[in-house]
Amino acid sequence: MKISAAVSRPQTPAPTIETLDLEAPRAGELLVRMSASGICHTDLHAHAGRLSPLPIVLGHEGAGVVEAVGEGVQGFAPGDAVVMSGSSCGDCPNCTSGLPSYCDQAMPRNFGGQRMDGSTAFSAADGAAIHSHFFGQSSFATHSLVPQRSAVKLDPGLSPEVMAPLGCGVITGAGSVIEALRVGAGSSIAIFGVGGVGLSAVMAARLVGAERIVAIDTNPTRLELAMELGATDRFAAETPELVELIRATTGRGVNFTFNTTTSPAVFMSALECLAMRGVAGFVTAPRGDWSPPMFKMLAGGRMLRGILGGDAAPRQFLPRLIRYWSQGRFPFERLIRFYPFTAIAEAFADMAGGRVIKPVLRFN
Ligand SMILES: [Zn+2]
Ligand SMILES: [Zn+2]
């Protein structure tokens, strides 16, 4: 079938919308008509050719409606509303332990730009293959093929447009606090960088009853929003003596830090403001060379902890977040700004320039 998709080609500022051919769903796949797709920083990196082969259809925060199912699909039927998350095999030890973001096949399935057999779902007008299956979904398209394990069914009445960002940014922030770090009632956390992931972490920390939730960012508007969403303290990132001030919020340092930035200086601060036995969670790698302060980690029993996908299993965790949202306890819709699909270049530019927290493209 003919569909419209935003294609990332080398040396272009943003994906451009083209008409492509989409195959019929193969075994285990759903044909999804997209309602909306969030844009995440990983899409910006991938568009620049740093993660996946080009040309490719990116997008990994999709939500929409199932139009057809391939052979062997169970639990989905045409008409079902779904939200999508990453791809995983379902059989390896981490998948069977409920940690699909650490699937043994996570890299080829999410970044390989093709099915595991090397085939792709899209082709251009001239017949050339266009890479697909980015995070199992390639959601910058009016229609896409999605492995059934990447989809989570939505209850009737829920708007797929609002649910779109759950699959990456929101699950990463909230899952990191609730599932990975297991921040508990009465504990303290400092969150470095309050964009979509960091603000999801702020809301989750309030939800679990953290006593001190410290937000740090360069952007005063985002710090203001962090306070509205549950932060108890805020600091501008450039504040002198920042580490001492964060430590002083509890008198002994914080139990947890959560770093969404790539700055080596922030990685250092996030370890230095920890209390004894504190854990520094991070979701993106430091830019350039950085050596952790090993003596400080040893002497304080401090831990540096990389986290993918919030350590969360989307089938269980996303419905839980949606229940918190419908109770008014997890208002992630406040992070969203909608753009028409045709304005994808503007949305990319706004994301890169920090002018929007969570851009969501609408397809109708
Ligand atoms: Zn992402
Ligand atoms: Zn697996």
PDB file of N, CA, C and O and ligand atoms in Angstrom, residues 40 42 60 168, ligand 1:
ATOM      1  N   CYS A  40      11.810  12.196  20.173  1.00  0.00           N
ATOM      2  CA  CYS A  40      12.701  12.056  21.311  1.00  0.00           C
ATOM      3  C   CYS A  40      14.106  12.421  20.819  1.00  0.00           C
ATOM      4  O   CYS A  40      14.376  12.381  19.622  1.00  0.00           O
ATOM      5  N   THR A  42      16.704  10.785  20.816  1.00  0.00           N
ATOM      6  CA  THR A  42      17.298   9.671  20.081  1.00  0.00           C
ATOM      7  C   THR A  42      16.965   9.758  18.590  1.00  0.00           C
ATOM      8  O   THR A  42      17.777   9.377  17.743  1.00  0.00           O
ATOM      9  N   HIS A  60       9.798   6.623  17.478  1.00  0.00           N
ATOM     10  CA  HIS A  60       9.691   5.479  18.386  1.00  0.00           C
ATOM     11  C   HIS A  60       8.821   5.794  19.599  1.00  0.00           C
ATOM     12  O   HIS A  60       8.981   5.205  20.658  1.00  0.00           O
ATOM     13  N   CYS A 168       8.601   5.864  25.138  1.00  0.00           N
ATOM     14  CA  CYS A 168      10.046   6.024  25.368  1.00  0.00           C
ATOM     15  C   CYS A 168      10.341   7.043  26.466  1.00  0.00           C
ATOM     16  O   CYS A 168      10.809   6.700  27.535  1.00  0.00           O
TER      17      CYS A 168
HETATM   18 ZN    ZN B   1      13.532   7.828  22.907  1.00  0.00          ZN
END
